[in-house]
Each structure stands twice: as structure tokens, then as C-alpha cells.
Coordinates of C-alpha atoms in Angstrom, one line a residue:
Chain A
M1 CA -12.3 -12.5 -8.4
T2 CA -13.3 -11.5 -11.8
A3 CA -16.5 -13.8 -11.8
V4 CA -18.1 -11.6 -9.1
G5 CA -21.2 -9.9 -9.9
T6 CA -23.9 -11.4 -11.8
P7 CA -23.5 -14.1 -14.0
A8 CA -23.7 -13.3 -17.6
R9 CA -26.4 -15.4 -18.4
E10 CA -28.7 -18.2 -17.4
T11 CA -28.0 -21.5 -19.1
R12 CA -30.6 -23.0 -21.5
L13 CA -30.3 -26.4 -19.9
P14 CA -32.6 -25.7 -17.0
G15 CA -32.8 -29.4 -15.8
A16 CA -29.1 -29.4 -15.1
A17 CA -28.7 -26.3 -12.9
P18 CA -29.5 -27.7 -9.8
L19 CA -27.4 -31.1 -10.6
L20 CA -24.4 -29.2 -11.5
V21 CA -24.7 -26.6 -8.7
L22 CA -24.8 -29.6 -6.4
A23 CA -21.9 -31.3 -7.8
S24 CA -19.9 -28.2 -7.5
A25 CA -21.1 -27.7 -3.5
L26 CA -20.3 -31.1 -3.2
V27 CA -16.5 -31.1 -4.7
M28 CA -16.1 -28.1 -2.8
A29 CA -17.5 -28.9 0.8
A30 CA -15.4 -32.9 0.5
L31 CA -12.5 -31.4 -0.8
V32 CA -11.9 -27.9 0.5
L33 CA -14.0 -27.2 3.0
L34 CA -13.6 -29.9 5.3
P35 CA -10.1 -29.8 6.0
L36 CA -11.0 -26.5 7.1
L37 CA -13.5 -28.0 9.3
V38 CA -11.5 -30.4 10.4
V39 CA -8.6 -28.1 11.9
F40 CA -10.9 -26.2 14.1
G41 CA -12.5 -29.1 15.0
D42 CA -9.5 -31.4 16.1
A43 CA -8.5 -28.2 18.0
F44 CA -11.0 -28.2 20.2
A45 CA -11.5 -32.1 20.5
K46 CA -10.1 -32.0 24.3
G47 CA -12.2 -29.1 25.4
V48 CA -11.2 -25.2 25.7
P49 CA -9.0 -25.3 28.4
K50 CA -6.6 -28.1 26.5
Y51 CA -6.9 -25.2 23.7
L52 CA -5.9 -22.4 25.4
A53 CA -3.1 -24.3 27.1
A54 CA -1.8 -25.2 24.0
I55 CA -1.7 -21.7 22.8
A56 CA 0.2 -20.3 25.8
D57 CA 2.7 -22.9 25.9
P58 CA 5.5 -21.1 25.8
D59 CA 7.1 -22.7 22.8
A60 CA 3.9 -22.0 20.9
V61 CA 4.1 -18.2 21.8
S62 CA 7.9 -17.8 20.6
A63 CA 6.7 -19.5 17.8
V64 CA 4.2 -16.7 17.1
K65 CA 6.7 -13.9 17.7
L66 CA 9.3 -15.7 15.4
T67 CA 6.7 -16.1 12.7
L68 CA 5.5 -11.9 13.4
L69 CA 9.3 -11.2 13.3
V70 CA 10.1 -13.0 10.0
A71 CA 7.0 -11.6 8.3
A72 CA 8.1 -8.2 9.5
I73 CA 11.3 -8.4 8.0
A74 CA 10.5 -9.8 4.8
V75 CA 7.1 -8.4 3.7
P76 CA 8.6 -4.6 3.6
L77 CA 11.7 -5.5 2.0
N78 CA 9.8 -7.1 -1.1
A79 CA 6.8 -4.4 -0.8
V80 CA 10.1 -1.8 -1.4
F81 CA 11.2 -4.1 -4.2
G82 CA 7.9 -4.2 -5.8
V83 CA 7.6 -0.9 -6.0
A84 CA 10.9 -0.2 -7.4
A85 CA 10.7 -2.7 -10.0
A86 CA 6.9 -1.8 -11.2
W87 CA 8.5 1.5 -11.3
C88 CA 11.5 0.8 -13.7
I89 CA 9.3 -1.7 -15.7
A90 CA 6.2 -0.2 -16.2
K91 CA 7.4 3.6 -16.5
F92 CA 10.4 3.0 -18.8
D93 CA 11.4 1.4 -22.0
F94 CA 14.6 -0.3 -21.7
R95 CA 16.4 -3.7 -23.1
G96 CA 16.5 -6.8 -21.6
K97 CA 12.8 -5.9 -19.8
G98 CA 11.6 -9.4 -20.8
A99 CA 14.3 -11.5 -19.0
L100 CA 14.1 -9.2 -15.8
L101 CA 10.0 -10.4 -16.0
T102 CA 11.2 -13.8 -16.3
L103 CA 13.7 -13.6 -13.4
I104 CA 10.9 -12.2 -11.1
D105 CA 8.2 -14.9 -11.5
L106 CA 11.1 -17.5 -11.3
P107 CA 10.6 -18.4 -7.8
F108 CA 7.0 -18.9 -8.1
S109 CA 8.1 -22.0 -10.5
M110 CA 10.4 -23.2 -8.0
S111 CA 9.7 -25.9 -5.2
P112 CA 10.0 -24.3 -1.6
V113 CA 12.5 -26.7 -0.7
V114 CA 14.5 -26.0 -3.3
S115 CA 13.9 -21.7 -2.1
G116 CA 15.5 -23.2 0.9
L117 CA 18.0 -25.5 -0.6
V118 CA 19.4 -22.7 -2.3
W119 CA 20.5 -20.7 0.8
V120 CA 22.1 -24.0 2.5
L121 CA 24.0 -24.1 -0.6
L122 CA 25.1 -20.5 0.0
F123 CA 25.8 -20.5 3.6
G124 CA 25.1 -23.9 5.2
A125 CA 28.5 -25.3 7.0
Q126 CA 29.5 -27.2 3.5
G127 CA 28.4 -24.1 1.6
W128 CA 30.1 -21.6 -0.1
F129 CA 30.5 -19.3 2.4
G130 CA 30.5 -21.8 5.0
D131 CA 34.1 -21.7 5.9
W132 CA 34.2 -17.9 6.2
L133 CA 30.9 -17.8 8.6
I134 CA 32.4 -20.3 10.9
E135 CA 35.4 -18.6 11.3
H136 CA 33.6 -15.4 12.0
D137 CA 31.1 -16.7 14.1
V138 CA 27.8 -16.0 11.8
K139 CA 24.9 -18.0 11.8
I140 CA 22.7 -17.7 9.1
I141 CA 21.6 -21.3 8.6
F142 CA 19.5 -22.6 11.5
A143 CA 19.2 -19.2 12.8
T144 CA 16.7 -16.1 12.2
T145 CA 18.5 -15.0 9.5
G146 CA 18.1 -18.0 7.0
L147 CA 14.3 -18.4 7.9
V148 CA 13.9 -14.4 6.7
L149 CA 16.0 -15.3 3.8
A150 CA 13.9 -18.4 2.4
T151 CA 10.8 -16.4 3.4
I152 CA 11.9 -13.6 0.9
L153 CA 12.9 -15.7 -1.5
V154 CA 9.4 -17.6 -1.6
T155 CA 7.3 -14.4 -1.3
F156 CA 9.6 -12.5 -3.7
P157 CA 7.2 -11.8 -6.9
F158 CA 3.9 -11.3 -4.7
V159 CA 3.9 -7.5 -4.6
A160 CA 6.0 -6.8 -8.1
R161 CA 3.3 -8.6 -9.7
E162 CA 0.6 -7.3 -8.8
L163 CA 2.0 -4.0 -9.3
I164 CA 3.5 -4.2 -12.6
P165 CA 0.6 -5.1 -14.8
L166 CA -1.5 -2.4 -13.1
M167 CA 1.3 0.3 -13.4
Q168 CA 1.8 -0.3 -17.4
D169 CA -2.0 -0.1 -17.7
Q170 CA -1.8 3.5 -15.7
G171 CA 0.7 4.8 -18.0
S172 CA 2.7 8.2 -17.1
D173 CA 0.5 10.6 -18.2
E174 CA -0.3 11.9 -14.8
E175 CA 3.3 11.8 -13.4
A176 CA 4.1 13.7 -16.3
A177 CA 1.7 16.3 -15.9
A178 CA 2.7 16.5 -12.4
L179 CA 6.3 17.1 -13.1
T180 CA 5.8 19.4 -16.1
L181 CA 3.8 21.6 -13.6
G182 CA 7.0 21.8 -11.3
A183 CA 6.5 18.9 -8.9
S184 CA 9.6 17.3 -7.4
G185 CA 10.1 13.5 -8.2
F186 CA 9.3 12.5 -5.1
T187 CA 6.1 14.7 -4.6
T188 CA 4.8 13.3 -7.6
F189 CA 5.4 9.4 -6.4
V190 CA 4.0 10.4 -3.4
R191 CA 0.8 12.4 -4.2
I192 CA 0.4 10.7 -7.8
T193 CA 1.5 7.4 -8.2
L194 CA 0.9 5.8 -4.6
P195 CA -2.6 7.0 -4.4
N196 CA -3.1 5.0 -8.0
I197 CA -1.9 2.4 -6.7
R198 CA -2.5 1.8 -2.9
W199 CA -5.3 -0.8 -3.0
A200 CA -2.9 -2.9 -5.4
L201 CA 0.0 -2.3 -3.0
L202 CA -2.0 -3.6 -0.3
Y203 CA -3.5 -6.6 -2.1
G204 CA 0.0 -7.7 -3.0
V205 CA 1.4 -7.0 0.3
L206 CA -1.6 -9.0 2.1
L207 CA -0.8 -11.8 -0.1
C208 CA 2.8 -11.6 0.6
N209 CA 2.1 -11.5 4.4
A210 CA 0.0 -14.6 4.4
R211 CA 2.3 -16.4 2.2
A212 CA 5.1 -15.0 4.4
M213 CA 3.3 -16.4 7.8
G214 CA 2.5 -19.6 6.4
E215 CA 5.5 -20.8 4.4
F216 CA 6.5 -24.1 5.3
G217 CA 8.8 -26.2 3.2
A218 CA 11.5 -23.6 2.5
V219 CA 12.0 -22.7 6.1
S220 CA 11.7 -25.9 7.1
V221 CA 15.2 -26.7 5.2
V222 CA 16.7 -23.9 6.6
S223 CA 15.2 -24.0 10.2
G224 CA 17.0 -27.0 12.2
H225 CA 13.8 -27.2 14.1
I226 CA 15.2 -25.7 17.5
R227 CA 12.6 -25.7 19.7
G228 CA 11.6 -22.1 20.9
L229 CA 14.3 -20.5 18.9
T230 CA 14.2 -21.4 15.1
T231 CA 10.5 -22.9 14.8
T232 CA 8.0 -20.5 13.1
L233 CA 4.5 -21.2 13.4
P234 CA 4.4 -23.6 10.5
L235 CA 7.2 -25.3 11.6
H236 CA 5.6 -25.6 15.4
V237 CA 2.7 -27.5 13.8
E238 CA 5.1 -30.2 12.0
V239 CA 7.1 -30.7 15.5
L240 CA 3.9 -31.5 17.4
Y241 CA 2.3 -33.4 15.2
N242 CA 5.3 -35.6 14.8
D243 CA 5.3 -35.8 18.8
Y244 CA 1.7 -36.8 18.2
D245 CA 0.6 -34.0 20.5
F246 CA -2.4 -33.4 17.9
V247 CA -4.5 -31.1 20.2
G248 CA -1.2 -28.8 20.2
A249 CA -0.6 -29.2 16.6
F250 CA -4.5 -28.4 15.5
A251 CA -4.4 -25.7 17.9
A252 CA -1.2 -23.8 16.6
A253 CA -2.6 -24.9 13.0
S254 CA -6.0 -23.1 14.1
L255 CA -4.3 -19.6 14.3
L256 CA -2.6 -20.2 10.8
A257 CA -6.0 -21.3 9.7
S258 CA -7.5 -17.7 10.9
L259 CA -4.9 -16.0 9.4
G260 CA -5.8 -17.5 6.1
L261 CA -9.7 -16.8 6.5
V262 CA -9.0 -13.2 7.7
T263 CA -6.6 -12.9 4.3
L264 CA -9.4 -14.3 2.0
V265 CA -11.9 -12.3 3.6
L266 CA -9.7 -9.2 3.0
K267 CA -8.9 -10.2 0.2
T268 CA -12.2 -10.7 -1.3
G269 CA -13.6 -7.7 0.2
L270 CA -10.8 -5.8 -2.0
E271 CA -11.8 -7.5 -5.3
W272 CA -15.4 -6.8 -4.6
R273 CA -14.8 -2.7 -3.5
H274 CA -11.8 -1.7 -5.8
S275 CA -11.7 -4.4 -8.5
G276 CA -11.0 -1.5 -11.1
E277 CA -7.8 -0.7 -9.4
L278 CA -6.3 -4.1 -9.0
S279 CA -4.6 -5.6 -11.7
A280 CA -6.8 -8.3 -13.8
N281 CA -4.1 -11.0 -14.2
R282 CA -4.2 -12.8 -10.9
R283 CA -3.7 -16.0 -10.4
H284 CA -1.9 -16.7 -6.9
Chain B
M1 CA 24.0 23.5 -41.1
T2 CA 26.6 21.0 -40.9
A3 CA 24.7 17.8 -40.7
A4 CA 28.0 16.2 -41.1
A5 CA 29.1 17.2 -37.6
I6 CA 26.6 15.0 -35.9
P7 CA 26.8 11.6 -37.5
A8 CA 23.5 9.7 -37.8
A9 CA 24.7 6.5 -37.9
P10 CA 24.9 5.4 -34.4
V11 CA 21.5 6.4 -33.6
R12 CA 20.1 4.4 -36.3
A13 CA 22.3 1.6 -35.7
R14 CA 21.2 0.3 -32.5
R15 CA 18.0 1.1 -30.1
P16 CA 19.3 3.0 -27.4
W17 CA 19.5 1.2 -24.1
V18 CA 17.0 3.3 -22.5
V19 CA 14.6 5.4 -24.1
H20 CA 14.7 8.8 -22.5
S21 CA 11.8 9.7 -20.4
I22 CA 10.7 13.0 -18.3
L23 CA 10.2 10.7 -15.3
P24 CA 13.1 10.6 -12.5
G25 CA 14.2 7.5 -10.8
F26 CA 15.2 5.1 -13.5
G27 CA 18.7 4.8 -12.2
L28 CA 17.6 4.0 -8.7
S29 CA 14.2 2.0 -9.3
L30 CA 16.6 -0.3 -12.0
G31 CA 19.6 -0.2 -9.6
I32 CA 17.2 -1.3 -6.2
T33 CA 15.7 -3.9 -8.5
L34 CA 19.3 -5.7 -9.9
A35 CA 20.9 -5.6 -6.8
Y36 CA 18.1 -7.1 -4.7
L37 CA 17.3 -9.7 -7.6
G38 CA 20.7 -10.6 -7.8
A39 CA 21.6 -11.1 -4.0
I40 CA 17.7 -12.9 -3.6
V41 CA 17.3 -14.8 -6.9
V42 CA 20.4 -14.7 -9.0
L43 CA 23.1 -15.8 -6.4
P44 CA 21.5 -18.4 -4.9
L45 CA 20.1 -19.9 -8.3
I46 CA 23.8 -19.8 -9.4
A47 CA 24.9 -21.8 -6.5
L48 CA 22.2 -24.3 -7.3
A49 CA 23.3 -24.5 -10.9
L50 CA 27.1 -24.9 -10.1
R51 CA 27.0 -27.2 -7.2
P52 CA 25.8 -30.7 -8.5
W53 CA 28.9 -30.7 -11.0
E54 CA 31.3 -31.3 -8.1
L55 CA 30.1 -35.0 -8.7
G56 CA 31.1 -34.6 -12.1
L57 CA 28.8 -35.6 -15.2
S58 CA 28.7 -39.0 -14.3
G59 CA 28.2 -38.8 -10.9
V60 CA 25.0 -36.4 -11.1
W61 CA 23.8 -39.0 -13.9
H62 CA 24.3 -41.8 -11.1
E63 CA 23.0 -39.5 -8.5
L64 CA 19.4 -38.6 -10.8
A65 CA 19.5 -42.4 -11.9
S66 CA 19.7 -44.1 -8.7
P67 CA 16.7 -46.2 -8.1
R68 CA 15.6 -44.1 -4.9
V69 CA 15.4 -40.6 -7.0
A70 CA 14.4 -42.2 -10.4
K71 CA 11.0 -43.7 -8.3
A72 CA 10.7 -40.6 -6.5
F73 CA 10.3 -38.3 -9.7
R74 CA 8.4 -40.7 -11.1
L75 CA 6.0 -40.4 -8.5
S76 CA 6.0 -36.6 -8.1
F77 CA 5.6 -36.2 -11.7
G78 CA 3.1 -39.1 -12.4
L79 CA 1.0 -38.2 -9.7
S80 CA 1.2 -34.3 -10.4
A81 CA 0.1 -34.9 -14.1
L82 CA -2.8 -37.1 -12.9
A83 CA -4.3 -34.9 -10.0
A84 CA -3.6 -31.7 -12.5
L85 CA -5.7 -33.7 -15.4
V86 CA -8.7 -34.7 -12.7
N87 CA -8.8 -31.2 -11.9
A88 CA -9.6 -30.0 -15.5
P89 CA -13.2 -31.9 -15.2
L90 CA -13.5 -30.4 -11.4
G91 CA -12.3 -27.1 -12.2
L92 CA -14.7 -26.6 -15.4
L93 CA -17.3 -28.1 -13.3
I94 CA -16.9 -25.4 -10.8
A95 CA -16.0 -22.4 -13.0
W96 CA -19.1 -23.3 -14.8
T97 CA -21.4 -23.3 -12.0
L98 CA -20.0 -20.2 -10.9
T99 CA -20.3 -17.8 -14.1
R100 CA -23.6 -19.7 -15.5
Y101 CA -25.8 -20.0 -12.6
R102 CA -27.2 -17.9 -9.9
F103 CA -28.0 -19.3 -6.8
V104 CA -27.9 -18.7 -2.8
G105 CA -23.9 -19.0 -1.6
R106 CA -22.5 -18.3 -5.2
R107 CA -20.5 -15.7 -3.5
V108 CA -19.2 -17.5 -0.6
L109 CA -18.6 -20.6 -3.0
D110 CA -16.5 -18.1 -4.9
A111 CA -14.2 -17.0 -2.3
L112 CA -13.9 -20.6 -0.9
V113 CA -12.3 -21.5 -4.3
D114 CA -9.3 -19.7 -2.8
L115 CA -8.9 -21.5 0.4
P116 CA -6.2 -23.9 -1.0
F117 CA -4.0 -20.8 -1.6
A118 CA -5.1 -19.2 1.8
L119 CA -4.5 -21.9 4.0
P120 CA -1.0 -22.6 4.7
T121 CA 0.5 -25.9 3.1
A122 CA 1.1 -27.6 6.5
V123 CA -2.3 -26.9 7.9
A124 CA -3.8 -28.5 4.9
G125 CA -1.3 -31.0 5.3
I126 CA -2.1 -32.3 9.0
A127 CA -5.9 -31.3 8.2
L128 CA -6.1 -33.6 5.1
T129 CA -4.3 -36.3 6.7
A130 CA -6.8 -36.4 9.7
I131 CA -9.6 -36.6 7.2
Y132 CA -8.2 -39.7 5.5
A133 CA -6.1 -41.7 7.8
P134 CA -7.8 -44.8 8.4
T135 CA -9.6 -43.5 11.6
G136 CA -10.8 -40.0 9.9
P137 CA -14.2 -39.3 8.6
L138 CA -13.5 -40.0 4.9
G139 CA -10.5 -42.5 5.5
R140 CA -12.6 -45.0 7.5
V141 CA -15.2 -44.8 5.1
A142 CA -12.7 -45.8 2.4
A143 CA -10.9 -48.3 4.7
Q144 CA -14.4 -50.3 4.7
F145 CA -14.2 -51.0 1.1
G146 CA -10.3 -51.6 1.5
I147 CA -8.9 -48.7 0.0
K148 CA -5.9 -47.0 1.8
T149 CA -6.0 -43.4 1.4
A150 CA -3.7 -41.7 3.5
Y151 CA -0.1 -43.3 3.6
S152 CA -0.1 -44.2 0.1
P153 CA 0.0 -42.6 -3.7
L154 CA -3.8 -42.3 -3.4
G155 CA -3.5 -39.7 -0.1
I156 CA -0.8 -38.0 -2.1
F157 CA -2.6 -37.6 -5.1
I158 CA -5.8 -36.0 -3.1
A159 CA -3.7 -33.5 -1.6
L160 CA -2.2 -32.5 -5.3
V161 CA -5.9 -32.5 -6.3
F162 CA -6.4 -30.3 -3.4
I163 CA -3.6 -27.8 -3.9
G164 CA -4.1 -27.9 -7.8
L165 CA -8.3 -27.0 -8.1
P166 CA -7.7 -23.0 -7.8
F167 CA -5.7 -22.7 -10.2
V168 CA -7.9 -24.4 -12.9
V169 CA -11.2 -22.5 -11.7
R170 CA -9.4 -19.2 -11.9
A171 CA -8.0 -19.6 -15.0
L172 CA -11.3 -20.5 -16.6
Q173 CA -13.5 -18.3 -14.8
P174 CA -13.1 -15.0 -16.8
V175 CA -12.9 -16.7 -20.3
L176 CA -16.3 -18.2 -19.5
Q177 CA -17.6 -14.9 -18.1
D178 CA -16.5 -13.3 -21.3
L179 CA -17.5 -16.3 -23.8
D180 CA -19.8 -14.7 -26.3
A181 CA -23.1 -16.0 -26.1
E182 CA -24.5 -15.2 -29.8
V183 CA -21.7 -17.8 -30.6
E184 CA -23.9 -20.5 -28.6
E185 CA -26.8 -19.0 -29.8
A186 CA -25.3 -19.4 -33.3
A187 CA -25.1 -22.7 -33.0
T188 CA -28.1 -23.7 -31.7
T189 CA -30.0 -22.0 -34.4
L190 CA -28.0 -24.2 -37.0
G191 CA -29.2 -27.3 -35.0
A192 CA -26.2 -28.2 -32.5
N193 CA -27.3 -30.2 -29.5
A194 CA -25.9 -29.4 -26.0
F195 CA -23.1 -31.9 -26.5
Q196 CA -22.3 -30.4 -29.8
R197 CA -22.4 -27.1 -28.2
A198 CA -20.2 -27.9 -25.2
F199 CA -17.6 -29.8 -27.1
R200 CA -17.3 -28.1 -30.6
V201 CA -17.9 -24.3 -29.7
I202 CA -17.1 -23.7 -25.9
L203 CA -14.7 -26.4 -24.9
P204 CA -12.3 -25.0 -27.9
A205 CA -12.7 -21.6 -27.0
L206 CA -11.7 -22.4 -23.2
A207 CA -8.8 -24.6 -24.6
P208 CA -6.0 -22.0 -23.9
A209 CA -7.3 -21.2 -20.3
L210 CA -7.4 -24.5 -19.6
V211 CA -4.3 -25.9 -20.7
S212 CA -2.7 -22.7 -18.7
G213 CA -4.8 -23.8 -15.6
V214 CA -4.0 -27.4 -15.9
S215 CA 0.0 -26.8 -16.4
L216 CA -0.3 -24.0 -13.4
A217 CA -1.9 -26.9 -11.3
F218 CA 1.0 -29.2 -12.3
A219 CA 4.1 -27.2 -12.0
R220 CA 2.6 -26.2 -8.3
A221 CA 2.3 -30.1 -7.6
V222 CA 5.5 -30.9 -8.7
G223 CA 7.2 -28.9 -6.1
E224 CA 4.6 -29.2 -3.3
Y225 CA 6.0 -30.1 0.0
G226 CA 3.8 -29.3 3.1
S227 CA 0.2 -30.4 2.1
V228 CA 1.7 -33.9 1.1
V229 CA 4.4 -34.7 3.4
F230 CA 2.2 -35.3 6.2
I231 CA -0.2 -37.7 4.1
A232 CA 2.4 -39.2 2.3
G233 CA 3.7 -41.5 4.5
N234 CA 7.1 -41.2 3.0
L235 CA 7.8 -44.6 2.3
P236 CA 11.3 -44.7 0.3
G237 CA 10.6 -46.0 -3.3
K238 CA 6.8 -46.4 -2.6
T239 CA 5.5 -42.7 -0.7
E240 CA 8.6 -40.7 -1.0
I241 CA 8.0 -37.4 -3.5
A242 CA 11.0 -35.5 -5.1
P243 CA 10.9 -32.6 -2.7
L244 CA 11.4 -35.0 0.4
L245 CA 14.4 -36.0 -1.2
I246 CA 16.2 -32.9 -1.0
V247 CA 15.5 -32.6 2.4
I248 CA 16.6 -36.1 3.1
K249 CA 20.0 -35.5 1.5
L250 CA 20.7 -32.0 3.5
E251 CA 20.2 -34.1 6.5
Q252 CA 22.8 -36.0 5.2
Y253 CA 25.1 -33.2 4.5
D254 CA 25.2 -34.4 0.6
Y255 CA 24.6 -30.8 -0.5
A256 CA 25.9 -32.0 -4.2
G257 CA 23.1 -34.7 -4.3
A258 CA 20.5 -32.5 -3.0
A259 CA 21.6 -29.7 -5.3
A260 CA 21.3 -32.2 -8.3
V261 CA 18.0 -32.9 -7.6
G262 CA 16.8 -29.4 -7.0
L263 CA 18.7 -28.5 -10.2
A264 CA 16.6 -31.3 -12.0
M265 CA 13.0 -30.0 -10.7
V266 CA 13.7 -26.5 -11.6
A267 CA 14.7 -27.8 -15.0
V268 CA 12.0 -29.9 -15.9
S269 CA 9.4 -27.7 -14.1
F270 CA 11.1 -24.3 -16.0
G271 CA 11.0 -26.7 -19.4
S272 CA 7.4 -27.8 -19.0
L273 CA 6.5 -24.2 -18.8
V274 CA 8.1 -23.4 -21.7
A275 CA 6.6 -26.1 -23.6
I276 CA 3.0 -25.7 -22.2
N277 CA 3.6 -21.6 -23.2
A278 CA 4.3 -22.7 -26.9
L279 CA 1.0 -25.3 -26.9
Q280 CA -0.7 -22.5 -25.3
L281 CA 0.2 -20.0 -28.3
R282 CA -0.9 -22.7 -30.7
L283 CA -4.3 -23.5 -29.4
A284 CA -4.8 -19.7 -29.0
K285 CA -4.4 -19.4 -32.6
R286 CA -6.4 -21.9 -33.7
G287 CA -9.3 -20.9 -31.2
R288 CA -9.2 -17.7 -33.0
A289 CA -9.4 -18.9 -36.8

């Protein structure tokens, strides 16, 4: 984040320093680090063979595949939307921009469960389009489409929010110069804009992907928990946990925790190397 | 020149809808944005806003005022507020340590702050439950003192502290980093002790960021599901959180009831965000004055 690098200055209370550092480390260890250790500890509690068997279980494999599929649809769509939204909001001046920004941010202040609920209200058996869908034999809720829709809504703002402040800071002088020199709009975008925003775009996609693969509440509402069919990896964790298959649940959870750790490392690396090309106001 | 041929009035009367620019792609990008936003956010929210009213005004009131729903709301909002408030000193401690001291492992500690964001909620949920269950490493210790952690409001509270901590730390860090050393030095020269410096100089400057961080933690906690639902125990009226009620009502095909609870949650969290923005503006003004 913003606070890496050397601290601004030393404190004038030398006696307090070790105590405060120790207190912080203890809080972080007990509250934040311990859950991570427990995931891996419990996953390997009955030995490596049991762990491997849980990972290779057909339901687990299909959960991994479904999770990858959902993210592979949701993340690119949100990335394209994010670039389009950032382009019109950052490069042009038009009325209603504030309202547009508020709407884009809105999914962040919604409970994940509500983000799933709204799709049931539209496409569930008693939803607005429920009868029509049943007549035409189209399944959205309790099917992959519903999982994708719920995931898209939950991860909707990630890329846009990363790009908008950055592109606003960058202005449009470089693009204007390229256009004046005769470059086409497309060339300008690919040769000027994209290189300028690539790290921020990657950062947004990274966070969007992590959330898409790890989302639980929203997909849990639309999934129906049909084993091997509509259970993504986080839902697979829930199903096994509720069946008291703790090794299986924590083994699946260890995959998700690894995803989180890899994301964290890549994200921290991006922040250290390209902090200048990432926007400053990040919260998620 | 016939200036009258081109009437100046319309130009002056209204700001144009869009200011002309040399850049291309406004129509395309705005079109994509509005179409996608409409399909993914606006249409579903309209469904959420309209669905409860098929119960009628009294029906919606009946739904929200029923003991089970009222208790779940009180539990969710109460514990979320408590967890966010506890995160204020915890976040302050960690942000202070990370910005003011140089020590081995500082960067690792800094990266670890984001772990609650990075860990999928279901993973955090089962891990916290394993830790605080009566047989878990910390739950066992608490049980010896007769304290029930998992499957009680205390367990929900712990999960909400876990999920909210990064919001407060990340809100405070940049402000602490930028805080002018001269102001503190001036206060010291004028005879302020450490206590006075902390409460009369540093805290007022941090107040807007602190409010922002705490409110984000609160908003997140109110809607949180995955990390809470495993540790909560989900006893109706005792440890049942508001988001879980939506799930339960949907399982009973009570769409309107579920929508009523969902709409109330969105309204309250949106309303509190607006209120907090106003508070933050006032604090920022006072901090500058």
C-alpha cells in the first residue's frame, strides 16, 4: 500500500516502540495469521495421502473447473466494462457523471447475499421472468448462468474503480497529441492509453479475479448446491464442512487460501514496483 | 455580420449535455457502460425495490417488525457497530506501528494486513470456527474461563473484527504518513506532553480518515455472510444474522419477504454511508480550521 518504503520519522518515545510493535504483531498473529495457519494445518491433519485424495475427488475437481469457468467469463466482461466506463468518465465531461460513479460503486455497499437475491427475484421460479424461462426451458437460477451473473455483480466495480482515478489524473493530452498527428482512435487507444494503464488494469483484474473465485455469499444464494454441478470451490468447502468432512473442507479451502496468498504476493509486488502507475485511493 | 442569425441564447442558457472533445469513442464507451450497468446493477435493483410491495405497506412493516427479523437486525447492526468501534484502536495501533517504527518484518506485517481481504470469506469462516470452537486452540482456552466463543454472539463479533480491520488500517496509513512532523514538534516545544500530543494534535488530524475506515468496516460487517455464517451457530433470535434470514426466506420461496429484508439492508447501509460522508466533511473542515 501507500505505507511501504521507509517510515517518515522515528518517534520521540523510545520506550514505547518495542511494546507497540509487539502488541501489533500479537494482534495480527492471533487475529489474522492464525486462521491462515489453521487452514493448512487442518487440511494436512490426517496426512498427505488423505489431503491428495480430497483434492483429487471428482466433486472437488468439477468444483475447481466450475470456479475457473465462472471467473473466465465474469472477469473479462468486468474488465471490458471497466475500461469503457473509465474511458467515458475520465476523458469526457458530461452531465450525470456523479450519478454514474455512485451507481458503479453501489455493488460494493451491498451484502453479497443481496447480490445473489436480486437474480432470484428476476429469474427464480417465482421471479419476474420465471414463467417465461420455465416455458422456454431455460435455467438460470441453480445453473451456471446464475453463478456467473451473481459473480459479475459482486465484482462489478473492481476494474472500473481502479482505472477511473488513474485515467482522470493522466488527462488526455497524450491521446490528443496522437490524434492530432493522424493516429486513428483505435491506434491511439492501443498504443497510448493501454500502455499507460496496463499496471492498474492488471491490478484491478487481479483483485477482481480473486474475489470472483472466492465469492461465497452471492453464489450460495443462486447455486442450489447441486454437488458436482453447481458447486464452485467455496461452495464445495461449505458442503463438505456441513457434512463433517473436515479434511476435505480444509483441503479445498487450502486451494482457495493459496489463491489468496498468490494474489496478495502479486498485489504487493505491483504496489512496490509500480506504485506511481496505480491509483492512490484503493480500499478493497 | 448578422449576429442575430445565430441565436446566442440556447448556448448560454444550458451547459451542453456533453462538452465536445477531440477524443473519439464517447458514444461507444458510454453506450457499453450504460447497457452493462443497466443489465447488471439497475434492473436487478429495480426488482429488489419493487418486489416487497406486493405484500402491501402493512405487510412489509409486519415482515420487518416480526420478532425474528427485528432480532436479526439488532444483532447484525449492533455487533457490526461494536466490531467497527473496536477496530478503531486496533487499527490505530497497527497503522501507527507500521508508519512510525522501523523493525524487522515490517513489510511482511504490512502485507499481512490485507489477508482478510485476500482470504475468501468461506475459508476465513471455517478457519475462525476451527480456532474458536470449544475444541479449537483459542476456543479451548476461553472455555476454561467459562466463555463461549464460537456459536455465540462473541464468535460473530470476532469474525466481524477480523473482516473489518484492514479497512481501518488502510484508511489511517496514508494520513499518518503525511502528518506534518512540524506540528507535533511545535506542540512539544510549547510544552505538550505525549498524551496531549496524541489527543489534541494527532487524533483530530486523523479523525476524518478514522471515521471513513470505521464506517467502511461497519458497512462491510453488516452485509458479511461467509466469514460469519459458520461461526455464528445460527440460532433463530439468538445468533441469526440478517443476511442469513434472506437465505432462509428464499429457501421457503418467500421472495417478497426476502426482498423486504434485502431492501431494508441496502437502504440502511446506503443511508449510513451518506450520513457518514456528511460527518466526514464536517470533521475535515474542523481539522483544517
